[in-house]
Coordinates of C-alpha atoms and ligand atoms in Angstrom, one line a residue:
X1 CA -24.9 -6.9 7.3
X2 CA -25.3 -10.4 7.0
X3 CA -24.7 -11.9 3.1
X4 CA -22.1 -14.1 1.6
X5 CA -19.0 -12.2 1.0
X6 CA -18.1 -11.6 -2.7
X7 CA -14.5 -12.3 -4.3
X8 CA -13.7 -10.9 -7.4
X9 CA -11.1 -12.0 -9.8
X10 CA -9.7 -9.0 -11.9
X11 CA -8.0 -11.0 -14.6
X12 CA -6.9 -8.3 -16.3
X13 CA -5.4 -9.1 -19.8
X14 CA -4.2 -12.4 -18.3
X15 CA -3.5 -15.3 -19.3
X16 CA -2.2 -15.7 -22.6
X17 CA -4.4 -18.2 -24.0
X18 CA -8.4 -19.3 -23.8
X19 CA -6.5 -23.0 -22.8
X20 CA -4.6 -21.7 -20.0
X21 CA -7.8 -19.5 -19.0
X22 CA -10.1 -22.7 -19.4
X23 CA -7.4 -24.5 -17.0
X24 CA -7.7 -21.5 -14.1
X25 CA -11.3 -21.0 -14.3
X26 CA -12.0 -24.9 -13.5
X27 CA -10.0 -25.4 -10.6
X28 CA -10.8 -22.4 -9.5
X29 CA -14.5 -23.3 -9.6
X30 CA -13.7 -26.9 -8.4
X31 CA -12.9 -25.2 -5.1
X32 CA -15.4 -22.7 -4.9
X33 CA -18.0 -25.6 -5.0
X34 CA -16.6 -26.5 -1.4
X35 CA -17.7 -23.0 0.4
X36 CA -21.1 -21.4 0.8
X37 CA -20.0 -18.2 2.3
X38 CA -19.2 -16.5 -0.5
X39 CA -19.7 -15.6 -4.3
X40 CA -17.0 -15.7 -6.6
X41 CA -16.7 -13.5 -9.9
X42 CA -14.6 -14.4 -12.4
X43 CA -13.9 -11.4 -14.5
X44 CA -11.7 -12.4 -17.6
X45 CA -11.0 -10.8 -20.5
X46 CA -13.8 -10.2 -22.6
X47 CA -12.5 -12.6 -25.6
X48 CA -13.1 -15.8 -23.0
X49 CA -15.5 -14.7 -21.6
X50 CA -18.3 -17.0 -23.9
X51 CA -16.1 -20.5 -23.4
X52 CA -16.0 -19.8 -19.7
X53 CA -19.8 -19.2 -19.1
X54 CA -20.1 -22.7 -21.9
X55 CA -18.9 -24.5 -18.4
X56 CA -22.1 -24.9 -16.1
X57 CA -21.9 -22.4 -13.3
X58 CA -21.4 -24.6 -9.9
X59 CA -21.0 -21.1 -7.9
X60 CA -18.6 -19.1 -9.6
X61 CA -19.9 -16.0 -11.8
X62 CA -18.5 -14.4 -15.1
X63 CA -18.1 -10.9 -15.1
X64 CA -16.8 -8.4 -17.6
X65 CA -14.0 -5.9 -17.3
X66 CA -15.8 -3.0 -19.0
X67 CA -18.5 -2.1 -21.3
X68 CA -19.6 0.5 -23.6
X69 CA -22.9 2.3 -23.0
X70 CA -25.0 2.4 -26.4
X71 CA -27.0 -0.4 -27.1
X72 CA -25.6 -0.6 -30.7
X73 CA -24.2 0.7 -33.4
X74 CA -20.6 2.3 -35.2
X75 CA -18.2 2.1 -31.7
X76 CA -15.7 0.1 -33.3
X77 CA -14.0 -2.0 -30.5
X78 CA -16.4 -1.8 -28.1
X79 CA -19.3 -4.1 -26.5
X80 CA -22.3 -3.0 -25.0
X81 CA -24.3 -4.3 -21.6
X82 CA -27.0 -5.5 -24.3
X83 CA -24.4 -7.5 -25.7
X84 CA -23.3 -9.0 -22.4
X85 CA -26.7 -9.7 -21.0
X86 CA -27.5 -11.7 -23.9
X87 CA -24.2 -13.6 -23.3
X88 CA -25.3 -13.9 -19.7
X89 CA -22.9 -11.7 -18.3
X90 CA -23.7 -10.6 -14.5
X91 CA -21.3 -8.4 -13.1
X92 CA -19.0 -5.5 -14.8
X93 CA -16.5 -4.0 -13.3
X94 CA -16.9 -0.2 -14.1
X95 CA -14.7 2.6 -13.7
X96 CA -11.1 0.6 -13.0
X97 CA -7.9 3.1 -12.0
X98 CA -6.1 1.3 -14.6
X99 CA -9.1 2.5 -17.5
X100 CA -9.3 6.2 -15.5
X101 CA -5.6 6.8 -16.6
X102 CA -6.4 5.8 -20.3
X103 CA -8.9 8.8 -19.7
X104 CA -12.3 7.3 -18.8
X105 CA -14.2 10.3 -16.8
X106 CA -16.6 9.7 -13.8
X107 CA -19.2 11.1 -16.9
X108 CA -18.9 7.8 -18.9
X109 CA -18.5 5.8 -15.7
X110 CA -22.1 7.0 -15.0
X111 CA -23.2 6.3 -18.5
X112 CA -22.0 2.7 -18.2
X113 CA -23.5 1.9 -14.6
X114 CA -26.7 3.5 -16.3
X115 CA -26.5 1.0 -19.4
X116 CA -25.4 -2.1 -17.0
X117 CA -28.5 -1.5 -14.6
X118 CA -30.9 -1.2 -17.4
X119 CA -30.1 -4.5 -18.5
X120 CA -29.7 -6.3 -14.9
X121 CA -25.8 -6.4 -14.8
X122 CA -24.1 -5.6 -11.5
X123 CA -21.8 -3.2 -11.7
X124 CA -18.9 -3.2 -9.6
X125 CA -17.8 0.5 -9.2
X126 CA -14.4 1.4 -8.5
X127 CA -13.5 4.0 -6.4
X128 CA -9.8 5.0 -5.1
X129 CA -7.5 8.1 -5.0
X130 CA -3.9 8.3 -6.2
X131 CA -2.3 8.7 -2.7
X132 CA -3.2 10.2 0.4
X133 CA -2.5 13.7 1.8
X134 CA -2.7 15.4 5.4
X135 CA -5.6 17.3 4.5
X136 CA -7.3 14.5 3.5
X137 CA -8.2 16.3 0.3
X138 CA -8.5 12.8 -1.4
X139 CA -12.1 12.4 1.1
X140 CA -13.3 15.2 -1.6
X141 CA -12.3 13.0 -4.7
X142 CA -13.9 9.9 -3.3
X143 CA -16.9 12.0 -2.8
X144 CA -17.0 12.9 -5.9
X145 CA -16.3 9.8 -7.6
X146 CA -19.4 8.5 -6.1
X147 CA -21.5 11.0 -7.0
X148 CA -20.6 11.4 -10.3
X149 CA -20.9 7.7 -11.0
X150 CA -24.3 7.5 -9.1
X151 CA -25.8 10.4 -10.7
X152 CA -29.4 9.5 -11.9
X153 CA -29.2 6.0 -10.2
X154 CA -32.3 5.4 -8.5
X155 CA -32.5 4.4 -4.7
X156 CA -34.1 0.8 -5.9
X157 CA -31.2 0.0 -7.8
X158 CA -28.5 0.9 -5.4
X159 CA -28.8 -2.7 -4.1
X160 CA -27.4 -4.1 -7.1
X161 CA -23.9 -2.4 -7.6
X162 CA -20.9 -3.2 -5.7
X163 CA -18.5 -0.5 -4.9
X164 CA -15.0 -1.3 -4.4
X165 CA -12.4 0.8 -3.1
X166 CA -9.2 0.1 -4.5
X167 CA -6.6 3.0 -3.3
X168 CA -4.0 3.9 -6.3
X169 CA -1.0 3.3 -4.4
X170 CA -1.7 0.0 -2.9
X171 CA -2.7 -1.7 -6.5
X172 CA -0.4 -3.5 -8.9
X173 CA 3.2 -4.8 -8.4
X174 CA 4.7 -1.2 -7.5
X175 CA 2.7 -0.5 -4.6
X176 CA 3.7 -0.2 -1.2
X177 CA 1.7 -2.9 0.0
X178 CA -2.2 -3.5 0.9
X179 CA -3.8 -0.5 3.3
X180 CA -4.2 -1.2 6.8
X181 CA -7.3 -2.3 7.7
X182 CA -8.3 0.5 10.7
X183 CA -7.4 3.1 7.1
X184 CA -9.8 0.6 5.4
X185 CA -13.0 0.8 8.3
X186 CA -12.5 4.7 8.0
X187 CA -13.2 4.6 4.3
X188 CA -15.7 1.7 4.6
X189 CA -17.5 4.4 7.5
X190 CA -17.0 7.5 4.9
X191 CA -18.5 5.7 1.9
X192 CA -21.3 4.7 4.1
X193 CA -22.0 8.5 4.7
X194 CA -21.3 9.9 1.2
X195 CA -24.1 7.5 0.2
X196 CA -26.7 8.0 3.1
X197 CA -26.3 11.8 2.4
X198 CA -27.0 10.7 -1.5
X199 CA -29.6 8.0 0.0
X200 CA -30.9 6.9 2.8
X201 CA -29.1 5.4 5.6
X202 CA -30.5 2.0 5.0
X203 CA -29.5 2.3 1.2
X204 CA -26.2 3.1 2.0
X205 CA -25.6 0.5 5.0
X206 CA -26.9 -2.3 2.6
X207 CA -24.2 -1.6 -0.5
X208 CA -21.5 -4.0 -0.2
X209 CA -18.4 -2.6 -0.1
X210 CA -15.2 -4.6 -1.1
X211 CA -11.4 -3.6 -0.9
X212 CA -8.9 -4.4 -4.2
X213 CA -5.2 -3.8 -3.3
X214 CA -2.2 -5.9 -3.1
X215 CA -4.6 -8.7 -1.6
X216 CA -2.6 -11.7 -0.8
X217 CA -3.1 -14.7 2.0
X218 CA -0.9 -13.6 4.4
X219 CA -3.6 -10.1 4.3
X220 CA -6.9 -11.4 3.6
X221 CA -8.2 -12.4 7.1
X222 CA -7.3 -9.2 8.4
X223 CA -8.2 -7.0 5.7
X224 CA -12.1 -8.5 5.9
X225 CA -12.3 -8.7 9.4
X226 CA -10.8 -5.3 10.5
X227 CA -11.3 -3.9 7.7
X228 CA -15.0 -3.7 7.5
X229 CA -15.7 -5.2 3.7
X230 CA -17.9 -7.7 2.3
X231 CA -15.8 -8.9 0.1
X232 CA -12.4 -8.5 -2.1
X233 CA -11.1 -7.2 -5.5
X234 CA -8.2 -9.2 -6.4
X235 CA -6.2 -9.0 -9.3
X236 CA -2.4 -10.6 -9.2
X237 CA -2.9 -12.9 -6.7
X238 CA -6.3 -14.3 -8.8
X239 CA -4.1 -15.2 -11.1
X240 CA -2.3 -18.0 -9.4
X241 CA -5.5 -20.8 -8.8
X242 CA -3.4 -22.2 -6.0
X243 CA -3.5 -18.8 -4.0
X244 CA -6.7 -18.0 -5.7
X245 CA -8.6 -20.7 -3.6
X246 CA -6.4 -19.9 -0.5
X247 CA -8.4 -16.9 -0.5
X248 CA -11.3 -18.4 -1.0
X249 CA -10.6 -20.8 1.9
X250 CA -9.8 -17.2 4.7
X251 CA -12.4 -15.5 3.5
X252 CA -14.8 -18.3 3.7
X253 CA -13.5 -19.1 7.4
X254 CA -14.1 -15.4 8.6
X255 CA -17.6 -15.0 10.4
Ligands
PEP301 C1 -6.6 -4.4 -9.2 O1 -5.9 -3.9 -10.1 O2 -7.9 -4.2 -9.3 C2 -6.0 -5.0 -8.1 C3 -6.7 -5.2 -7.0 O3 -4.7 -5.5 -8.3 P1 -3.7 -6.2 -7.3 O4 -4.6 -7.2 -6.5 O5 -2.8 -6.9 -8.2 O6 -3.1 -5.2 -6.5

């Protein structure tokens, strides 16, 4: 698969302030302008989103870190893909571990992709089980995860979502650390087949696949070259510009 490789920033509800966020965001982008090899998505939260996409784009995409699937109407709180393609919006991530806990279901993940895809958003998927057991029961959840969240998706527009795996255990300061990358090109292989038995095999060879957990510098290199993934998921570490564009820099050098 040859295509730039995709880094995406997870900001989470980080940083305190649309001045400190303004601050990240351009020397962030000041670096990106350096390297072709890959596309970077800045995913803030949602309140900066419109003074960070005010800059001019020079590389570096906004995206959003959920979304609501009615177009309009009484959903106090919420903000629909209509919304954000007005705004300009192109990615949103969909179905985040951290939103699953706070009871999102693989249902309303599918409703969102659905909403996102009408409007020409990219969604970026996420997919990942709590932890790992010797039957490898947790292949059956990933299956399903996908296939939930894929339902009604038409072949045509599987080339514009982004799935990431992102493994419970290995996100967030209590994790035991990023997974190895040989565990990784398993799961890369598995989501491959899970979506050429949904698809075809061309379909499902030509959906990027990233990896979000615990990525740091001292993992990155290895993580995209063993590992199999076109691109990263990063949420602490995108949080820090300085190790931010260190990223930017390995993942750029890897061929
Ligand atoms: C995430 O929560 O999506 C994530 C990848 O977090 P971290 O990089 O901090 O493990």
């Amino acid at each position: 698969m040859t295509q730039k490789k995709i880094i995406v920033a997870n900001w989470k509800m980080n940083p305190e302030s649309v001045a400190e966020a303004k601050k990240l965001f351009i020397t962030v982008k000041r670096s990106a302008k350096k390297y072709r090899k890959s596309s970077i998505v800045i995913c803030p939260p949602s309140l900066y989103i419109q003074t960070l996409l005010s800059f001019p784009r020079g590389g570096v995409s906004v995206g959003a870190q959920n979304v609501f699937w009615e177009p309009k109407g009484s959903f106090t709180g919420e903000i629909s893909a209509v919304q954000l393609a007005k705004e300009r919006v192109d990615y949103c991530i969909v179905g985040h571990s951290e939103r699953r806990e706070l009871g999102e279901t693989d249902e309303q993940v599918n409703k969102k992709i659905l909403a996102l895809l009408k409007v020409g958003i990219t969604p970026i998927l996420c997919i990942g089980e709590k932890e790992r057991d010797h039957d490898a029961f947790y292949l059956a959840h990933i299956k399903d995860q996908i296939k939930e969240a894929l339902s009604g998706v038409k072949q045509k527009d599987l080339s514009n979502i982004l799935i990431a795996y992102e493994p419970i255990w290995a996100i967030g300061s209590k994790a035991k650390g990023a997974i190895q990358p040989e565990e990784l090109h398993q799961m890369t292989i598995y989501i491959r087949k899970v979506l050429s038995d949904l698809y075809s095999q061309r379909t499902a060879f030509n959906v990027p696949i990233l990896y979000g957990g615990s990525v740091d510098q001292s993992n990155a290199e290895d993580i995209m070259k063993r590992g199999e993934v076109q691109g990263l998921l990063i949420g602490r570490a995108s949080l820090d510009a300085h190790v931010f564009t260190d990223i930017i820099t390995i993942v750029n050098s890897v061929s």
